[in-house]
PDB file of C-alpha atoms in Angstrom:
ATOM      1  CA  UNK A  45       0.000   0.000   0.000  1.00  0.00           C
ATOM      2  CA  UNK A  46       0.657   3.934  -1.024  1.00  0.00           C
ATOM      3  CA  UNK A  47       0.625   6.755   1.469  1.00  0.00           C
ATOM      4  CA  UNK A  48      -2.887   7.532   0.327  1.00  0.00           C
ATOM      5  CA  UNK A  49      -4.163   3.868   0.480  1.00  0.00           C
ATOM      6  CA  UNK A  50      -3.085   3.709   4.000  1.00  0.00           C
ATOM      7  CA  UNK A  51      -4.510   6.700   5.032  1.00  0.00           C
ATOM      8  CA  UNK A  52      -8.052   5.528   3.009  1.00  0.00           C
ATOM      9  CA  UNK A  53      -7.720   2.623   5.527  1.00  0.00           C
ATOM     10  CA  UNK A  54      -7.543   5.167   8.550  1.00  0.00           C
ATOM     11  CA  UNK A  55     -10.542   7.091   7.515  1.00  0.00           C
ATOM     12  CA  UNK A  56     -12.713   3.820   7.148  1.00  0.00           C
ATOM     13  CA  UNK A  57     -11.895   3.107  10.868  1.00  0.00           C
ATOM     14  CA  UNK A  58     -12.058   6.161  12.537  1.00  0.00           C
ATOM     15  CA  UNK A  59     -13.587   8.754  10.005  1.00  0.00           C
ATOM     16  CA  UNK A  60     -10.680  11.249   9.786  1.00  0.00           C
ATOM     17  CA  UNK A  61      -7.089  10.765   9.228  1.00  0.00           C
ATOM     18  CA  UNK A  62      -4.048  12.367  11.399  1.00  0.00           C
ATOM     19  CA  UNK A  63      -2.278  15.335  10.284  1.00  0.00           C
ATOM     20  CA  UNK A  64      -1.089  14.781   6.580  1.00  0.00           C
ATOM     21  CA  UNK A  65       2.305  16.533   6.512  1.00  0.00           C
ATOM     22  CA  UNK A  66       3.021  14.809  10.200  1.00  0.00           C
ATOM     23  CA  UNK A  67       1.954  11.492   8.773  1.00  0.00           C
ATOM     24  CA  UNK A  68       3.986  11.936   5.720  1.00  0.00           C
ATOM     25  CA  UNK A  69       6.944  12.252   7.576  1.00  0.00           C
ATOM     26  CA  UNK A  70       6.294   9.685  10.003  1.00  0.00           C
ATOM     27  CA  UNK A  71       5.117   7.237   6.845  1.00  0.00           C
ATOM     28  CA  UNK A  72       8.894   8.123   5.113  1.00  0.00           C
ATOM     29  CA  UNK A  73      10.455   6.763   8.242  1.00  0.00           C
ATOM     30  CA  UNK A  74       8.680   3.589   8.973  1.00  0.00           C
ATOM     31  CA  UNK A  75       9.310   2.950   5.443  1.00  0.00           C
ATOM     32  CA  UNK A  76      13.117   3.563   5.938  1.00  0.00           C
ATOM     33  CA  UNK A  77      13.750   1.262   9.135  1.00  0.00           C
ATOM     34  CA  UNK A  78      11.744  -1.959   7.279  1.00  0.00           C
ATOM     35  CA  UNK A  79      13.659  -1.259   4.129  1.00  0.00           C
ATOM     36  CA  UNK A  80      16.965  -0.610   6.139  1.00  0.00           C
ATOM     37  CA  UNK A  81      16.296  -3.959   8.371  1.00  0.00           C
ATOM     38  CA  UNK A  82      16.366  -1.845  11.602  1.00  0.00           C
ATOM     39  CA  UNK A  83      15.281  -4.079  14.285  1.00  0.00           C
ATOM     40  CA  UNK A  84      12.791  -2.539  16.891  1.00  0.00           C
ATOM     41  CA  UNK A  85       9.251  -1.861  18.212  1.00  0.00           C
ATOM     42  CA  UNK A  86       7.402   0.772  17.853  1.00  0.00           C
ATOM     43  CA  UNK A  87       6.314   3.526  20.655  1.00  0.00           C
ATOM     44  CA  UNK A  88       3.524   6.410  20.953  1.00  0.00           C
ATOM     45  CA  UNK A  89       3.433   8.025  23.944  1.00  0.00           C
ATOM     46  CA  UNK A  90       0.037  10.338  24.426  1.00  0.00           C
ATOM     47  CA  UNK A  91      -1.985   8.290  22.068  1.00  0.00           C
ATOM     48  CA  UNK A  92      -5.073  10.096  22.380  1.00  0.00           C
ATOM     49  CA  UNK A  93      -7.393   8.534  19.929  1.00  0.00           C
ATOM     50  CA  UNK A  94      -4.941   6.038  18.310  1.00  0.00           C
ATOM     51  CA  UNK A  95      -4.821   7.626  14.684  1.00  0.00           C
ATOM     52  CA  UNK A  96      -1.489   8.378  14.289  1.00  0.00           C
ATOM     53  CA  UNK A  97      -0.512   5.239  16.076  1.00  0.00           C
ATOM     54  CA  UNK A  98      -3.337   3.567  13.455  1.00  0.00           C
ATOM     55  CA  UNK A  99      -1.734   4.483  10.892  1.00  0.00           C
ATOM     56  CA  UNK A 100       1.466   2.998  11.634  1.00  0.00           C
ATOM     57  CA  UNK A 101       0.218  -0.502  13.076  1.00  0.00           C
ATOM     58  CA  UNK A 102      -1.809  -0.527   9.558  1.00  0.00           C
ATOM     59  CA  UNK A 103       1.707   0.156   7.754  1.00  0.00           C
ATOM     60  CA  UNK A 104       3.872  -1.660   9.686  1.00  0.00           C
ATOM     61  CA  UNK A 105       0.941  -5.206   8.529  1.00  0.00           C
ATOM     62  CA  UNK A 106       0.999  -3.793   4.547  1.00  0.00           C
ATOM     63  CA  UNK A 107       4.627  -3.814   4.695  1.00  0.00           C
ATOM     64  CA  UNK A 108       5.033  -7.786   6.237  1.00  0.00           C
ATOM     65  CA  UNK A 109       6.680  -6.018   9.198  1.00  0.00           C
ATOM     66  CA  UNK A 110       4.623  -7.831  12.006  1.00  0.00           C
ATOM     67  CA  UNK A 111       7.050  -9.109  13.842  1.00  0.00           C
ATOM     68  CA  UNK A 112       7.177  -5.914  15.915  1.00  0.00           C
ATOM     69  CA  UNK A 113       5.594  -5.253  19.307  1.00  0.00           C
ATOM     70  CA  UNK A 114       3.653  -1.991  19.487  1.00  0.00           C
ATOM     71  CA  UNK A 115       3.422  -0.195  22.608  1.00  0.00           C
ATOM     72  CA  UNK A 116       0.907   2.632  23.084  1.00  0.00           C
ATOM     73  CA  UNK A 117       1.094   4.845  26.516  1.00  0.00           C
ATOM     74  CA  UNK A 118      -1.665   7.155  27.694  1.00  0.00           C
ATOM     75  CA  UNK A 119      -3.837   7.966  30.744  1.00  0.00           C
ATOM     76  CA  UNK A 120      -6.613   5.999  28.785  1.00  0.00           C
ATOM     77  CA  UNK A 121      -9.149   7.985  30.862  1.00  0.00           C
ATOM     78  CA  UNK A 122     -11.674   8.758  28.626  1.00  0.00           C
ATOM     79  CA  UNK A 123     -13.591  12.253  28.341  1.00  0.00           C
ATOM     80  CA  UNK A 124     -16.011  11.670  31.002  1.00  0.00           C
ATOM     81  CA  UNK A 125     -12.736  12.908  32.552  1.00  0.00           C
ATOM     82  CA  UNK A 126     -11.703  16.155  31.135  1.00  0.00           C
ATOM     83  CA  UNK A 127      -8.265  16.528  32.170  1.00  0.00           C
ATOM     84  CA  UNK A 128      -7.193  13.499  30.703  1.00  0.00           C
ATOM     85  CA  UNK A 129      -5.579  12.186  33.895  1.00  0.00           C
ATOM     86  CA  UNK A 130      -2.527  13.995  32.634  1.00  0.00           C
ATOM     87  CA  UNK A 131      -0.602  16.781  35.223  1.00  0.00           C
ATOM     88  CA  UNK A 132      -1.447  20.376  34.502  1.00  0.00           C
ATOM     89  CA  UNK A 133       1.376  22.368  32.289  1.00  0.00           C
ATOM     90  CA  UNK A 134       4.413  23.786  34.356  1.00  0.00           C
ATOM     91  CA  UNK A 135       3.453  27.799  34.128  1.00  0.00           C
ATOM     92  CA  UNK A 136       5.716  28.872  32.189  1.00  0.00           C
ATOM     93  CA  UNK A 137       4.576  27.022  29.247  1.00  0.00           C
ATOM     94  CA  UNK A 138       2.799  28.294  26.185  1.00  0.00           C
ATOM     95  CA  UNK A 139       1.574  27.643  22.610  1.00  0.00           C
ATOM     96  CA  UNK A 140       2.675  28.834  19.313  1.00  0.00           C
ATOM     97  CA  UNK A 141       0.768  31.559  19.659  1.00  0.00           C
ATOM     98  CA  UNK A 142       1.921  32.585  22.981  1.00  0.00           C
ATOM     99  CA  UNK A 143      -1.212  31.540  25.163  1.00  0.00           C
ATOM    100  CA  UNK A 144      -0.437  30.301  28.383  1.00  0.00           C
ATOM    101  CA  UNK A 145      -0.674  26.388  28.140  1.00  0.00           C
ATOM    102  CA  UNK A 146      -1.131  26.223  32.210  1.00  0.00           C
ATOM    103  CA  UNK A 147      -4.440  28.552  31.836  1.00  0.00           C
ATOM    104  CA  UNK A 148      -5.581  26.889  28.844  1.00  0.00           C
ATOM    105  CA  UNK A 149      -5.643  23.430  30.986  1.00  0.00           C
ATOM    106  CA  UNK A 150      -7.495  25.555  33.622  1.00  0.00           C
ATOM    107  CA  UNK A 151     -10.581  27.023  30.911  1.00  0.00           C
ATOM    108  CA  UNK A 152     -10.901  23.330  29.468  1.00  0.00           C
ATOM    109  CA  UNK A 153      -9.207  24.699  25.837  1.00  0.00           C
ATOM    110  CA  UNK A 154      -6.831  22.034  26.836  1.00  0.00           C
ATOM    111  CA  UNK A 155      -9.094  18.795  27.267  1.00  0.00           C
ATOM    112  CA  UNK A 156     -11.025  18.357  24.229  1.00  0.00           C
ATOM    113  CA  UNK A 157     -12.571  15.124  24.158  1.00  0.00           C
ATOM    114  CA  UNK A 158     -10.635  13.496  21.418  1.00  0.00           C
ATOM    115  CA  UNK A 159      -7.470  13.880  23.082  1.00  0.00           C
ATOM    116  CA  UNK A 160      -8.816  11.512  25.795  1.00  0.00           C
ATOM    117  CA  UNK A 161     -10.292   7.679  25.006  1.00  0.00           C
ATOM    118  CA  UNK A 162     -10.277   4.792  26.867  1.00  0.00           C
ATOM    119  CA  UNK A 163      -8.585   1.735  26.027  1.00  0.00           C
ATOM    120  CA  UNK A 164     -11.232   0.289  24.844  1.00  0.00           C
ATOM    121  CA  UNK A 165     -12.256   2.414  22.697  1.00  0.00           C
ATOM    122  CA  UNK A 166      -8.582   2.853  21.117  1.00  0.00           C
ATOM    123  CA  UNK A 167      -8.239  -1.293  21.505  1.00  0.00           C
ATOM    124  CA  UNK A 168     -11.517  -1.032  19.630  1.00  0.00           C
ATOM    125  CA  UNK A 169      -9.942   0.792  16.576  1.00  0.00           C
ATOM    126  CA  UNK A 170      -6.359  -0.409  16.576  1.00  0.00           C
ATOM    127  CA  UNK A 171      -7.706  -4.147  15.587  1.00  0.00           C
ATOM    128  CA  UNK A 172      -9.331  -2.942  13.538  1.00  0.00           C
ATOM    129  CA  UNK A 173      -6.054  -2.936  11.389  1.00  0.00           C
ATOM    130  CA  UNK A 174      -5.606  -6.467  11.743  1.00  0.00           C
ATOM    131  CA  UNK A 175      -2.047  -6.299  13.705  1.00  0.00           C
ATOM    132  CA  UNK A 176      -1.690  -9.325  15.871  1.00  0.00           C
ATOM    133  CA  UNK A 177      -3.205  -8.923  19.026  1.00  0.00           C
ATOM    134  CA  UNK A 178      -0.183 -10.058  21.486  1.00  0.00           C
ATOM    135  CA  UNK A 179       2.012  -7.647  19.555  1.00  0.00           C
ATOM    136  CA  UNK A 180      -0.460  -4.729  20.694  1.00  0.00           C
ATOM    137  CA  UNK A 181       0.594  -3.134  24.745  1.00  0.00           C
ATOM    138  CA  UNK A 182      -1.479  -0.563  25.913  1.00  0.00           C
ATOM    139  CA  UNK A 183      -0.106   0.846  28.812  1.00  0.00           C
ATOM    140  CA  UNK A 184      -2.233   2.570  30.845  1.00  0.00           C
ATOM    141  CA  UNK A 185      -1.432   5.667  33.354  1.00  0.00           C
ATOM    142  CA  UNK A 186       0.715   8.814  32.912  1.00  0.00           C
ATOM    143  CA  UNK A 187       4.098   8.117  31.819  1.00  0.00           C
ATOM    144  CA  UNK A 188       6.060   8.878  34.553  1.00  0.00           C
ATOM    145  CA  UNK A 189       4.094   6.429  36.444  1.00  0.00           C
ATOM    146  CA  UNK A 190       4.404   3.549  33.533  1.00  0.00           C
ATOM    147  CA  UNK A 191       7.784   4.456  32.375  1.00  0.00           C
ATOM    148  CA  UNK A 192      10.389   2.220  32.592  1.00  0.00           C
ATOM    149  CA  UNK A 193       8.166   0.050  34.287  1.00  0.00           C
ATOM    150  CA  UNK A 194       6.833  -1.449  30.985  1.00  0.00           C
ATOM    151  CA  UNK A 195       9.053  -1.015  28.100  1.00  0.00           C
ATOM    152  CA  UNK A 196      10.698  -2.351  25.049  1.00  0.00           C
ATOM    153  CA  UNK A 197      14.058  -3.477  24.947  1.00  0.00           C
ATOM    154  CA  UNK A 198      14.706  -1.946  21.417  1.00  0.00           C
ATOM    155  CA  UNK A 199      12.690   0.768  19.739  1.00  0.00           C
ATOM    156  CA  UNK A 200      12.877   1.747  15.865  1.00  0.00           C
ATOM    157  CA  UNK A 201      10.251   4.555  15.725  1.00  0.00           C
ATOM    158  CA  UNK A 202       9.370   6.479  18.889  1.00  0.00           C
ATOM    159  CA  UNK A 203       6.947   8.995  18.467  1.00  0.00           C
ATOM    160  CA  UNK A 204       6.631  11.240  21.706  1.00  0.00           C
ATOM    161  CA  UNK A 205       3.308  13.565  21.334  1.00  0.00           C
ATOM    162  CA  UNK A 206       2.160  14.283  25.354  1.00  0.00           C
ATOM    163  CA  UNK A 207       2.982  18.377  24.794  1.00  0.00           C
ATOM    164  CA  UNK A 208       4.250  19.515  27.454  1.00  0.00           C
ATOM    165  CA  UNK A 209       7.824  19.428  29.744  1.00  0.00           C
ATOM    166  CA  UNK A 210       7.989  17.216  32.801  1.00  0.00           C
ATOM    167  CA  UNK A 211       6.440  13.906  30.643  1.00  0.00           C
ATOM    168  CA  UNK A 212       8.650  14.647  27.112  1.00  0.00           C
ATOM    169  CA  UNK A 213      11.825  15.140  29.042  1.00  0.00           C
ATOM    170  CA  UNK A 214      10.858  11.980  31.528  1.00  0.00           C
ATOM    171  CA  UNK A 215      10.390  10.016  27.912  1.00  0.00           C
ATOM    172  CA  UNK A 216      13.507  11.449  26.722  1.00  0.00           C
ATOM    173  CA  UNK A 217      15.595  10.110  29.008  1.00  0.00           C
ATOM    174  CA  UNK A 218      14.244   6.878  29.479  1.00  0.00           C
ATOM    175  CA  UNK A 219      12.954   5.697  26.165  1.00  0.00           C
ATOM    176  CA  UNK A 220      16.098   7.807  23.330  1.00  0.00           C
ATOM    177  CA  UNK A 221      18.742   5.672  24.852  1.00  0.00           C
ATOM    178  CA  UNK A 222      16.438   2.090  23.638  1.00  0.00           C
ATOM    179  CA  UNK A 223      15.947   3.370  20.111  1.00  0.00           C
ATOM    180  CA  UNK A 224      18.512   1.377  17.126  1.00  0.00           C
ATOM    181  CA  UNK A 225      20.459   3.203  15.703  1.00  0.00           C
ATOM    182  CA  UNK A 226      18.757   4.301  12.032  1.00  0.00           C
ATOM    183  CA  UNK A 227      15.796   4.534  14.269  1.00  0.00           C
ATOM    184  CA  UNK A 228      13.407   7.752  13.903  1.00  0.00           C
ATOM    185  CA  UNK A 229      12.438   9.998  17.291  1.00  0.00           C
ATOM    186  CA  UNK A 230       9.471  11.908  16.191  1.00  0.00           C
ATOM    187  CA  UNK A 231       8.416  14.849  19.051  1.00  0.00           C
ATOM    188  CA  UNK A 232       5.115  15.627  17.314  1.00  0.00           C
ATOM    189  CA  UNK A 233       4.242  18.977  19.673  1.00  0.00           C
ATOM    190  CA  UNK A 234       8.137  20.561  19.730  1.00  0.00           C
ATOM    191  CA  UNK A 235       7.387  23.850  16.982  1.00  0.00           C
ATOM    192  CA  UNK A 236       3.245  24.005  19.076  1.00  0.00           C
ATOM    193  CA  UNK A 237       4.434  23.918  22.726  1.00  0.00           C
ATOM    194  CA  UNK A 238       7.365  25.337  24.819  1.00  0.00           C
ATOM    195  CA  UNK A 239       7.416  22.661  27.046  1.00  0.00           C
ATOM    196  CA  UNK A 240       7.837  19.769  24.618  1.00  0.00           C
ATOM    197  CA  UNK A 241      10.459  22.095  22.999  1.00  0.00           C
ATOM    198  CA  UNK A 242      12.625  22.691  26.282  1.00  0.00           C
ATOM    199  CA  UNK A 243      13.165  19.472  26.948  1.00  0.00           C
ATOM    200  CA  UNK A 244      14.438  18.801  23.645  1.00  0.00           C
ATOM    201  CA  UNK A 245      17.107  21.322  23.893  1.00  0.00           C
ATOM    202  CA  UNK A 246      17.698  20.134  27.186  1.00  0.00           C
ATOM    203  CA  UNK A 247      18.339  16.595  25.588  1.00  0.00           C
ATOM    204  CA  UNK A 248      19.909  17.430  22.651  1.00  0.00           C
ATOM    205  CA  UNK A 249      21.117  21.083  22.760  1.00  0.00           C
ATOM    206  CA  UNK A 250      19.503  24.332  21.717  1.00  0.00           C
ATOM    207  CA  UNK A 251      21.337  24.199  17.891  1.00  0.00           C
ATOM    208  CA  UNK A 252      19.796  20.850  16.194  1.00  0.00           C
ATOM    209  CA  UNK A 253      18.182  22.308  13.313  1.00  0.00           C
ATOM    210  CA  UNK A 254      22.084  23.230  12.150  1.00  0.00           C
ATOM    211  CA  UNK A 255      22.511  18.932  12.372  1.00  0.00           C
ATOM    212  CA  UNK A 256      21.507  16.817   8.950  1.00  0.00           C
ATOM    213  CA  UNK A 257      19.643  14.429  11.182  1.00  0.00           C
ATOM    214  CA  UNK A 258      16.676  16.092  12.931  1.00  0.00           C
ATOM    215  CA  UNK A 259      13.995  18.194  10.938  1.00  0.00           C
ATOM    216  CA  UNK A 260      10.693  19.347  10.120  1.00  0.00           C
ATOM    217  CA  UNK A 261       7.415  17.898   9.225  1.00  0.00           C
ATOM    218  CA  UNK A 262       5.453  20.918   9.071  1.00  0.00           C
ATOM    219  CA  UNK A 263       5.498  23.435  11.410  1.00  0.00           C
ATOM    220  CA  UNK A 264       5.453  21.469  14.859  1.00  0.00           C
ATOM    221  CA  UNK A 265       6.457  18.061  14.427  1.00  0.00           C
ATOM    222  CA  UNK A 266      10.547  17.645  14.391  1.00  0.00           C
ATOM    223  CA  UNK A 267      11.725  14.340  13.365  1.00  0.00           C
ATOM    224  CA  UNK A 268      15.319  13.207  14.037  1.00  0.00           C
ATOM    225  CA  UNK A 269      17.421   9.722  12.772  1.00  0.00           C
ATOM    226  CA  UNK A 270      19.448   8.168  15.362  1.00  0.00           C
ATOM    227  CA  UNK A 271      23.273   7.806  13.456  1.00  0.00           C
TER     228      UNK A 271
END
């Protein structure tokens, strides 16, 4: 399957399809590490929904590539519970457009309901792409509570998208050092949020959009290759 037949198989599950430009990038990647043989599961943390991780799983089957585990962290809480389970923002942390990210948790601009589903609901969805079941983890609870409780022991695509500081850096530092080398780190919030963006600098240094191997997809999502 193409780009566009993959995402044709997202929208007959759940409707919609992620972000195209994010998706693109993220598709180019998977498609490097099974054509490159690198060996390694596949991570989302802050799953919300289970699109973007959808489209992967569905991807990662069209392309024989099954013999990965998938592991999928959120707080899984649903949107009967607004705040997602999650830890408000630090305050000093704001969107691209300068709003205060902290404030925006407090008014509820923060928790709409997609970005909270149980685990059924995303268990529900992410069958639906016909992944083997025991290859599928969802790991339920905020990630510094899960994480490195329940982890891989090698990761070839870890995508970190839970926005803000204290959880990006806390995946950072536990999750970077298991991804292969030709592996893809994909921070899908660091151009949106300040928080997600500090503790990539804090990681990696302020200057690594002067270095070949991190990027942009689009304006927010920053993609970087493990050499």
């Amino acid at each position: 399957m193409n780009f566009e037949e993959i995402n044709n198989g997202i929208i007959k599950i759940y409707g919609h399809c992620p972000h195209r430009e994010r998706t693109i990038g993220m598709y180019n990647c998977i498609q490097d590490i099974i054509d490159k043989n690198i060996k390694g599961d596949f991570v989302e943390a802050g799953v919300a929904q289970g699109v973007s991780s959808a489209f992967a799983i569905l991807m990662l089957k069209t392309r024989n590539s099954t013999e990965r585990d998938c592991w999928l962290y959120d707080t899984f809480e649903g949107i009967e519970n607004q705040k997602g389970g999650w830890d408000r923002p630090l305050e000093w942390e704001k969107d691209l457009y300068g709003k205060s990210a902290a404030n925006m948790w407090d008014n509820g601009s923060l928790s709409r309901p997609y970005y909270s589903r149980t685990v059924d609901f995303v268990k529900n969805k992410i069958v639906q792409t016909g992944y083997p079941e025991n290859k599928l983890h969802f790991i339920k609870g905020k990630v510094e509570d899960t994480i490195p409780d329940a982890i891989p022991s090698k990761i070839s695509i870890l995508r970190l998208d839970t926005d803000f500081y204290l959880s990006t850096k806390h995946e950072l530092e536990h999750l970077y050092p298991l991804l292969e080398k030709g592996g893809y780190l994909l921070i899908d919030d660091y151009g949106h949020f300040t928080g997600a963006k500090k503790a990539v600098h804090e990681y990696f240094g302020d200057d690594i959009l002067t270095k070949e191997n991190f990027y942009m997809a689009g304006y927010t999502c920053l993609i970087h290759k493990k050499i």
